[in-house]
Amino acid sequence: MRRLKMEELHQVPGQAHHTRFHIPDNNYISNFTLHVTFATPYETISGDILPPSTTKNICTLSNNFRLAAARNPLSGSRDSKRSFASSPHKLYATHSKTPIFVLQAKPRKGGAEMAEQPAKKQRTHPTYELLYHPGIPGRGEFIRLACQAAGVPYTDIANEDSKNGYGEAQKICMNDGLESSDGNPPVFSPPALRVKDGEKVLVISQTPNILIYLGDKLGLVPEGDEKYYVQQLALTALDLNNEIHDTHHPLAVSKYYEDQKDAALEKAKDVRETRIPKFLNYFERQLKWNASAGQHKYLVGDKLTYADLTVWQILDGAKFAFPKELEARSKEFPEVLGTFYESVKQEKGIKEYLASERRLKYSMGVFRYYPELDRQ
């Protein structure tokens, strides 16, 4: 049993106690089980009283101390007042009732001790079907990226069934009836997501609504209130998506670009010179705000979220539509257009997807390249 050095940060009467534990380099342990001994009676969320000197297995950590079990081990439920975070040489623990007295690291080995760990139940997913226009990334790409990043299978109906797929998508998303499919209410327009889970079928639409749904299901949002940060970033990014679309259709979506070219030139100039920098500045500040956890690679927390994917897709599309403008802005916004943009491309699932034929090329969708609309 190896005991770790404890350094108390501060204690505020009536509030949470924060304690920091240092793990020196020469005592580095990469795979172990944590136990906590309490110095005073500890009241659990369920109301049980633990007497002094009670030792409890708090959690199992591995891979540079990343938390492997996020549930409150004392109550069996998630506890918003208890949190853990980690870095390669420090472990932080926060408790709402009493400070930790002793933290011990017990190396995990094979045999009986490993057998004590419950087998991790494999997560299963329903069938996901994307209903969108064929041949373009468009707004459907945000849903594709979410599934690809999570490694969850999905069917892109219109692109994978060239004979009947788009007809099926149109029947569900663009009909004038009172329902879309399987008793679900009508859809205004694609993209939509059809989820088949046994006999239950759910059809939902609107890109941000689908992302919010998938974020929880696919593990692309952090727990707690930080999920609202993810949501606000994605919604903000989708505003920029709409503004870039309007550079080539500033007057009416029903008219051809050539019929509104003069207005498009004026709109594109404003978007390039005022709107794009405003959004880039916001994303740059968000990356700096989250720098300690995200290492300039993630907008919220320390792992990929659907906000990262949404912002990345819009940056990628903007680079296609306005290559000169985005290149000129790269020195002004080095984190969002440099570190962040490149790191998302290397994420597991995304890297493979971008190199595959399944990733559709930009053409006549949201992001279009007209040289006259770019920086001159």
Short mmCIF file of C-alpha atoms in Angstrom, two decimals:
data_model
loop_
_atom_site.label_atom_id
_atom_site.label_comp_id
_atom_site.label_asym_id
_atom_site.label_seq_id
_atom_site.Cartn_x
_atom_site.Cartn_y
_atom_site.Cartn_z
CA MET A 1 0.00 0.00 0.00
CA ARG A 2 1.59 3.29 -1.06
CA ARG A 3 0.63 6.49 0.74
CA LEU A 4 0.63 9.74 -1.20
CA LYS A 5 1.67 13.16 0.04
CA MET A 6 -1.30 15.40 0.90
CA GLU A 7 -1.32 19.19 0.62
CA GLU A 8 -4.43 21.00 1.84
CA LEU A 9 -5.42 24.01 -0.24
CA HIS A 10 -8.16 25.63 1.83
CA GLN A 11 -11.19 24.92 3.95
CA VAL A 12 -14.19 27.25 4.11
CA PRO A 13 -16.63 26.59 7.00
CA GLY A 14 -19.94 25.32 5.71
CA GLN A 15 -18.62 24.92 2.18
CA ALA A 16 -16.79 22.29 0.19
CA HIS A 17 -13.32 21.22 1.29
CA HIS A 18 -10.66 21.13 -1.40
CA THR A 19 -7.62 18.91 -1.00
CA ARG A 20 -4.74 18.41 -3.42
CA PHE A 21 -2.64 15.27 -3.58
CA HIS A 22 0.78 15.29 -5.21
CA ILE A 23 2.22 12.19 -6.81
CA PRO A 24 6.00 12.66 -7.15
CA ASP A 25 7.66 11.48 -10.34
CA ASN A 26 9.55 8.75 -8.51
CA ASN A 27 6.27 7.39 -7.13
CA TYR A 28 4.48 7.52 -10.46
CA ILE A 29 1.72 4.94 -10.68
CA SER A 30 -0.23 4.56 -13.90
CA ASN A 31 -2.86 2.03 -12.83
CA PHE A 32 -4.28 1.83 -9.31
CA THR A 33 -7.32 1.86 -7.04
CA LEU A 34 -7.98 4.80 -4.70
CA HIS A 35 -9.12 4.39 -1.10
CA VAL A 36 -10.11 7.18 1.29
CA THR A 37 -10.07 7.08 5.10
CA PHE A 38 -12.28 9.70 6.77
CA ALA A 39 -11.16 11.46 9.96
CA THR A 40 -14.65 12.51 11.06
CA PRO A 41 -18.14 11.08 10.57
CA TYR A 42 -19.16 11.37 6.94
CA GLU A 43 -22.79 11.66 5.90
CA THR A 44 -23.44 10.20 2.46
CA ILE A 45 -26.03 11.46 0.01
CA SER A 46 -28.23 8.48 0.90
CA GLY A 47 -28.17 9.47 4.59
CA ASP A 48 -25.82 6.75 5.84
CA ILE A 49 -23.28 7.77 8.47
CA LEU A 50 -19.73 6.50 8.07
CA PRO A 51 -17.83 6.48 11.41
CA PRO A 52 -14.27 7.80 11.71
CA SER A 53 -11.50 5.64 10.24
CA THR A 54 -13.89 4.14 7.69
CA THR A 55 -12.05 3.39 4.46
CA LYS A 56 -13.94 3.47 1.19
CA ASN A 57 -12.87 2.55 -2.32
CA ILE A 58 -13.42 5.84 -4.12
CA CYS A 59 -12.64 4.96 -7.72
CA THR A 60 -10.31 3.20 -10.07
CA LEU A 61 -7.93 5.36 -12.09
CA SER A 62 -5.78 4.48 -15.05
CA ASN A 63 -4.06 6.06 -18.03
CA ASN A 64 -2.45 9.08 -16.37
CA PHE A 65 -5.06 9.20 -13.61
CA ARG A 66 -8.09 9.71 -15.82
CA LEU A 67 -11.27 8.88 -13.96
CA ALA A 68 -12.61 5.49 -14.99
CA ALA A 69 -15.67 5.44 -12.72
CA ALA A 70 -17.59 8.72 -12.46
CA ARG A 71 -20.36 7.54 -10.14
CA ASN A 72 -20.39 8.51 -6.49
CA PRO A 73 -19.20 5.27 -4.84
CA LEU A 74 -20.85 6.13 -1.54
CA SER A 75 -24.38 6.75 -2.74
CA GLY A 76 -24.49 4.93 -6.06
CA SER A 77 -25.77 8.05 -7.81
CA ARG A 78 -24.18 11.00 -9.52
CA ASP A 79 -23.24 13.70 -7.04
CA SER A 80 -22.90 17.26 -8.30
CA LYS A 81 -21.07 18.19 -5.10
CA ARG A 82 -18.28 15.67 -5.68
CA SER A 83 -15.88 16.08 -8.56
CA PHE A 84 -12.58 14.67 -9.71
CA ALA A 85 -10.10 16.02 -12.23
CA SER A 86 -6.60 14.98 -13.11
CA SER A 87 -3.30 15.71 -14.80
CA PRO A 88 -0.21 13.50 -15.25
CA HIS A 89 1.24 14.30 -11.80
CA LYS A 90 -1.62 15.72 -9.73
CA LEU A 91 -4.96 14.42 -8.56
CA TYR A 92 -7.62 16.77 -7.23
CA ALA A 93 -10.57 15.71 -5.09
CA THR A 94 -13.44 17.86 -3.83
CA HIS A 95 -15.79 16.76 -1.05
CA SER A 96 -18.84 18.54 0.26
CA LYS A 97 -18.88 17.22 3.84
CA THR A 98 -15.42 16.62 5.27
CA PRO A 99 -11.80 16.77 4.16
CA ILE A 100 -10.04 13.59 3.19
CA PHE A 101 -7.68 12.38 5.92
CA VAL A 102 -5.60 9.79 4.06
CA LEU A 103 -5.46 8.92 0.38
CA GLN A 104 -3.75 5.67 -0.49
CA ALA A 105 -2.87 4.17 -3.86
CA LYS A 106 -3.10 0.41 -4.01
CA PRO A 107 -1.51 -0.97 -7.21
CA ARG A 108 -3.89 -3.06 -9.24
CA LYS A 109 -2.56 -6.46 -10.19
CA GLY A 110 -3.97 -9.57 -11.75
CA GLY A 111 -5.87 -12.32 -9.97
CA ALA A 112 -8.45 -11.79 -7.27
CA GLU A 113 -8.17 -8.01 -7.08
CA MET A 114 -8.87 -7.64 -10.78
CA ALA A 115 -11.82 -9.98 -10.40
CA GLU A 116 -13.36 -7.54 -7.90
CA GLN A 117 -13.82 -4.97 -10.66
CA PRO A 118 -17.25 -5.38 -12.28
CA ALA A 119 -17.22 -6.07 -15.99
CA LYS A 120 -17.96 -2.94 -18.01
CA LYS A 121 -21.25 -3.31 -19.80
CA GLN A 122 -20.91 -2.63 -23.49
CA ARG A 123 -23.04 0.29 -24.61
CA THR A 124 -25.49 -0.44 -27.38
CA HIS A 125 -27.04 2.10 -29.72
CA PRO A 126 -30.26 2.18 -31.70
CA THR A 127 -30.27 2.49 -35.48
CA TYR A 128 -29.56 6.03 -36.68
CA GLU A 129 -30.70 7.18 -40.13
CA LEU A 130 -29.75 10.59 -41.52
CA LEU A 131 -32.38 12.11 -43.80
CA TYR A 132 -30.84 14.80 -45.99
CA HIS A 133 -30.14 15.88 -49.56
CA PRO A 134 -27.70 13.71 -51.53
CA GLY A 135 -24.33 14.78 -52.88
CA ILE A 136 -23.52 17.73 -50.57
CA PRO A 137 -22.15 18.04 -47.02
CA GLY A 138 -24.62 20.81 -46.10
CA ARG A 139 -26.21 20.89 -42.67
CA GLY A 140 -26.28 17.12 -42.60
CA GLU A 141 -22.50 17.12 -42.18
CA PHE A 142 -22.74 18.17 -38.54
CA ILE A 143 -24.71 14.99 -37.79
CA ARG A 144 -22.30 12.84 -39.81
CA LEU A 145 -19.31 14.22 -37.92
CA ALA A 146 -20.92 13.51 -34.55
CA CYS A 147 -21.54 9.86 -35.44
CA GLN A 148 -18.09 9.46 -36.97
CA ALA A 149 -16.34 10.92 -33.92
CA ALA A 150 -18.27 8.62 -31.59
CA GLY A 151 -17.65 5.59 -33.79
CA VAL A 152 -21.38 4.90 -33.98
CA PRO A 153 -22.83 3.44 -37.20
CA TYR A 154 -25.43 5.43 -39.11
CA THR A 155 -27.12 5.21 -42.49
CA ASP A 156 -26.98 8.22 -44.81
CA ILE A 157 -30.22 7.29 -46.58
CA ALA A 158 -30.04 9.53 -49.66
CA ASN A 159 -26.35 8.86 -50.37
CA GLU A 160 -26.27 5.14 -49.65
CA ASP A 161 -29.40 4.16 -51.58
CA SER A 162 -29.19 6.00 -54.89
CA LYS A 163 -32.41 4.44 -56.17
CA ASN A 164 -34.88 4.97 -53.33
CA GLY A 165 -32.99 6.80 -50.58
CA TYR A 166 -33.75 10.40 -51.46
CA GLY A 167 -37.36 9.54 -52.18
CA GLU A 168 -37.62 8.16 -48.65
CA ALA A 169 -36.02 11.30 -47.21
CA GLN A 170 -38.40 13.52 -49.18
CA LYS A 171 -41.42 11.49 -48.13
CA ILE A 172 -40.52 12.00 -44.47
CA CYS A 173 -39.08 15.53 -44.49
CA MET A 174 -40.87 17.34 -47.31
CA ASN A 175 -44.46 16.17 -47.29
CA ASP A 176 -47.56 18.26 -46.57
CA GLY A 177 -49.16 15.71 -44.28
CA LEU A 178 -49.77 15.68 -40.55
CA GLU A 179 -46.89 13.37 -39.71
CA SER A 180 -43.36 12.63 -40.87
CA SER A 181 -43.02 8.92 -40.17
CA ASP A 182 -44.27 6.31 -37.69
CA GLY A 183 -46.63 8.69 -35.90
CA ASN A 184 -44.05 11.46 -35.42
CA PRO A 185 -45.09 15.09 -36.11
CA PRO A 186 -44.26 16.76 -39.44
CA VAL A 187 -40.74 17.93 -40.23
CA PHE A 188 -40.20 21.44 -41.58
CA SER A 189 -37.17 20.55 -43.72
CA PRO A 190 -34.10 18.30 -43.71
CA PRO A 191 -31.84 17.37 -42.07
CA ALA A 192 -33.78 15.00 -39.88
CA LEU A 193 -32.73 11.99 -37.87
CA ARG A 194 -34.76 8.80 -37.66
CA VAL A 195 -33.93 6.67 -34.63
CA LYS A 196 -35.14 3.08 -34.55
CA ASP A 197 -34.95 1.39 -31.16
CA GLY A 198 -36.86 -1.87 -31.33
CA GLU A 199 -40.47 -1.03 -32.12
CA LYS A 200 -40.01 2.60 -31.10
CA VAL A 201 -39.25 5.09 -33.89
CA LEU A 202 -38.30 8.71 -33.22
CA VAL A 203 -38.00 11.37 -35.94
CA ILE A 204 -36.47 14.73 -34.99
CA SER A 205 -35.26 17.65 -37.10
CA GLN A 206 -33.35 20.95 -36.89
CA THR A 207 -29.56 20.61 -36.83
CA PRO A 208 -28.96 21.99 -33.29
CA ASN A 209 -31.82 19.91 -31.90
CA ILE A 210 -30.33 16.74 -33.40
CA LEU A 211 -26.88 17.62 -32.04
CA ILE A 212 -28.26 18.17 -28.55
CA TYR A 213 -29.94 14.76 -28.75
CA LEU A 214 -26.84 12.99 -30.07
CA GLY A 215 -24.54 14.81 -27.67
CA ASP A 216 -26.06 12.99 -24.71
CA LYS A 217 -26.47 9.67 -26.50
CA LEU A 218 -22.97 9.55 -28.01
CA GLY A 219 -20.98 11.00 -25.12
CA LEU A 220 -20.15 14.25 -26.93
CA VAL A 221 -21.04 16.55 -24.03
CA PRO A 222 -19.53 16.77 -20.55
CA GLU A 223 -21.62 16.06 -17.48
CA GLY A 224 -23.18 18.86 -15.48
CA ASP A 225 -23.75 22.45 -16.48
CA GLU A 226 -20.84 22.52 -18.94
CA LYS A 227 -23.14 20.91 -21.50
CA TYR A 228 -24.84 24.30 -21.82
CA TYR A 229 -21.50 25.85 -22.81
CA VAL A 230 -21.28 23.25 -25.56
CA GLN A 231 -24.80 24.06 -26.67
CA GLN A 232 -24.25 27.83 -26.80
CA LEU A 233 -21.05 27.40 -28.82
CA ALA A 234 -22.74 25.14 -31.35
CA LEU A 235 -25.68 27.52 -31.71
CA THR A 236 -23.32 30.47 -32.18
CA ALA A 237 -21.31 28.59 -34.79
CA LEU A 238 -24.47 27.67 -36.69
CA ASP A 239 -25.33 31.39 -36.84
CA LEU A 240 -22.06 31.88 -38.73
CA ASN A 241 -22.99 28.94 -40.94
CA ASN A 242 -26.18 30.75 -41.94
CA GLU A 243 -24.38 34.04 -42.56
CA ILE A 244 -21.88 32.38 -44.89
CA HIS A 245 -24.74 30.73 -46.78
CA ASP A 246 -26.36 34.13 -47.24
CA THR A 247 -23.27 35.54 -48.97
CA HIS A 248 -24.31 33.76 -52.16
CA HIS A 249 -28.07 34.02 -51.57
CA PRO A 250 -28.52 37.40 -49.83
CA LEU A 251 -31.94 38.25 -51.30
CA ALA A 252 -33.84 35.00 -51.76
CA VAL A 253 -33.01 31.30 -51.56
CA SER A 254 -35.39 30.71 -54.48
CA LYS A 255 -33.29 32.85 -56.86
CA TYR A 256 -30.08 31.84 -58.62
CA TYR A 257 -26.81 33.35 -57.47
CA GLU A 258 -26.44 35.11 -60.83
CA ASP A 259 -29.76 36.91 -60.23
CA GLN A 260 -28.49 38.49 -56.99
CA LYS A 261 -24.78 38.80 -57.67
CA ASP A 262 -24.48 42.52 -56.89
CA ALA A 263 -26.12 42.03 -53.51
CA ALA A 264 -23.93 38.97 -52.93
CA LEU A 265 -20.76 41.02 -53.47
CA GLU A 266 -21.87 43.54 -50.86
CA LYS A 267 -23.01 40.86 -48.41
CA ALA A 268 -19.80 38.83 -48.77
CA LYS A 269 -17.66 41.91 -48.14
CA ASP A 270 -19.48 42.61 -44.87
CA VAL A 271 -19.31 38.97 -43.75
CA ARG A 272 -15.59 38.75 -44.53
CA GLU A 273 -14.60 42.05 -42.97
CA THR A 274 -16.84 42.23 -39.90
CA ARG A 275 -18.74 39.02 -39.18
CA ILE A 276 -16.09 36.32 -39.65
CA PRO A 277 -13.52 38.17 -37.46
CA LYS A 278 -16.15 38.67 -34.77
CA PHE A 279 -16.93 34.94 -34.62
CA LEU A 280 -13.25 33.94 -34.82
CA ASN A 281 -12.45 36.29 -31.95
CA TYR A 282 -15.15 34.65 -29.84
CA PHE A 283 -13.93 31.12 -30.53
CA GLU A 284 -10.32 32.22 -29.89
CA ARG A 285 -11.30 33.64 -26.49
CA GLN A 286 -13.21 30.47 -25.65
CA LEU A 287 -10.14 28.33 -26.40
CA LYS A 288 -8.03 30.54 -24.12
CA TRP A 289 -10.65 30.37 -21.37
CA ASN A 290 -10.53 26.58 -21.55
CA ALA A 291 -6.77 26.36 -22.10
CA SER A 292 -5.92 24.59 -18.82
CA ALA A 293 -8.31 21.72 -19.55
CA GLY A 294 -8.51 21.80 -23.33
CA GLN A 295 -4.85 22.55 -24.14
CA HIS A 296 -6.06 24.81 -26.99
CA LYS A 297 -7.55 21.73 -28.69
CA TYR A 298 -11.04 21.70 -27.15
CA LEU A 299 -13.55 24.48 -26.58
CA VAL A 300 -15.09 22.94 -23.44
CA GLY A 301 -13.51 20.42 -21.10
CA ASP A 302 -10.66 18.06 -21.93
CA LYS A 303 -12.17 15.98 -24.70
CA LEU A 304 -14.02 16.35 -27.98
CA THR A 305 -17.60 17.66 -27.95
CA TYR A 306 -20.11 18.37 -30.68
CA ALA A 307 -19.25 22.07 -30.28
CA ASP A 308 -15.70 21.33 -31.46
CA LEU A 309 -17.04 19.39 -34.44
CA THR A 310 -19.56 22.09 -35.35
CA VAL A 311 -17.05 24.93 -35.17
CA TRP A 312 -14.47 22.86 -37.07
CA GLN A 313 -16.89 22.07 -39.91
CA ILE A 314 -17.76 25.74 -40.35
CA LEU A 315 -14.08 26.72 -40.34
CA ASP A 316 -13.39 24.06 -42.94
CA GLY A 317 -16.26 25.25 -45.10
CA ALA A 318 -15.18 28.88 -44.73
CA LYS A 319 -11.68 27.92 -45.86
CA PHE A 320 -13.26 26.49 -49.01
CA ALA A 321 -15.55 29.47 -49.66
CA PHE A 322 -13.06 32.21 -48.73
CA PRO A 323 -9.54 30.71 -48.94
CA LYS A 324 -7.73 34.06 -49.23
CA GLU A 325 -9.70 35.62 -46.39
CA LEU A 326 -9.11 32.74 -43.97
CA GLU A 327 -5.43 32.56 -44.86
CA ALA A 328 -5.07 36.28 -44.19
CA ARG A 329 -6.76 35.84 -40.78
CA SER A 330 -4.57 32.90 -39.68
CA LYS A 331 -1.94 35.07 -37.93
CA GLU A 332 -4.64 37.11 -36.21
CA PHE A 333 -6.36 33.99 -34.83
CA PRO A 334 -3.62 31.36 -34.52
CA GLU A 335 -5.36 29.14 -31.97
CA VAL A 336 -8.72 28.61 -33.65
CA LEU A 337 -7.37 28.55 -37.22
CA GLY A 338 -4.17 26.73 -36.25
CA THR A 339 -3.94 24.47 -33.20
CA PHE A 340 -7.67 23.84 -32.84
CA TYR A 341 -8.44 23.33 -36.52
CA GLU A 342 -5.54 20.93 -37.07
CA SER A 343 -6.11 18.94 -33.87
CA VAL A 344 -9.77 18.19 -34.62
CA LYS A 345 -8.71 16.79 -38.00
CA GLN A 346 -6.55 14.26 -36.16
CA GLU A 347 -9.26 13.03 -33.78
CA LYS A 348 -9.96 9.31 -33.90
CA GLY A 349 -12.84 8.65 -36.27
CA ILE A 350 -12.57 12.08 -37.87
CA LYS A 351 -9.16 11.51 -39.43
CA GLU A 352 -10.31 8.29 -41.05
CA TYR A 353 -13.60 9.80 -42.18
CA LEU A 354 -11.98 12.81 -43.85
CA ALA A 355 -9.75 10.48 -45.87
CA SER A 356 -12.67 8.27 -46.95
CA GLU A 357 -15.05 8.50 -49.88
CA ARG A 358 -17.90 8.96 -47.44
CA ARG A 359 -16.79 12.55 -46.82
CA LEU A 360 -18.61 14.55 -49.50
CA LYS A 361 -16.91 17.37 -51.38
CA TYR A 362 -18.13 20.95 -51.17
CA SER A 363 -20.06 22.01 -54.25
CA MET A 364 -23.46 23.72 -54.35
CA GLY A 365 -24.44 23.50 -50.70
CA VAL A 366 -23.92 25.97 -47.86
CA PHE A 367 -20.25 26.55 -48.72
CA ARG A 368 -19.65 27.60 -52.33
CA TYR A 369 -16.57 29.07 -53.91
CA TYR A 370 -17.02 32.16 -56.06
CA PRO A 371 -13.65 33.92 -56.54
CA GLU A 372 -15.29 37.33 -56.73
CA LEU A 373 -16.74 36.91 -53.22
CA ASP A 374 -13.34 36.22 -51.63
CA ARG A 375 -10.77 38.80 -50.54
CA GLN A 376 -9.39 40.61 -53.59
#
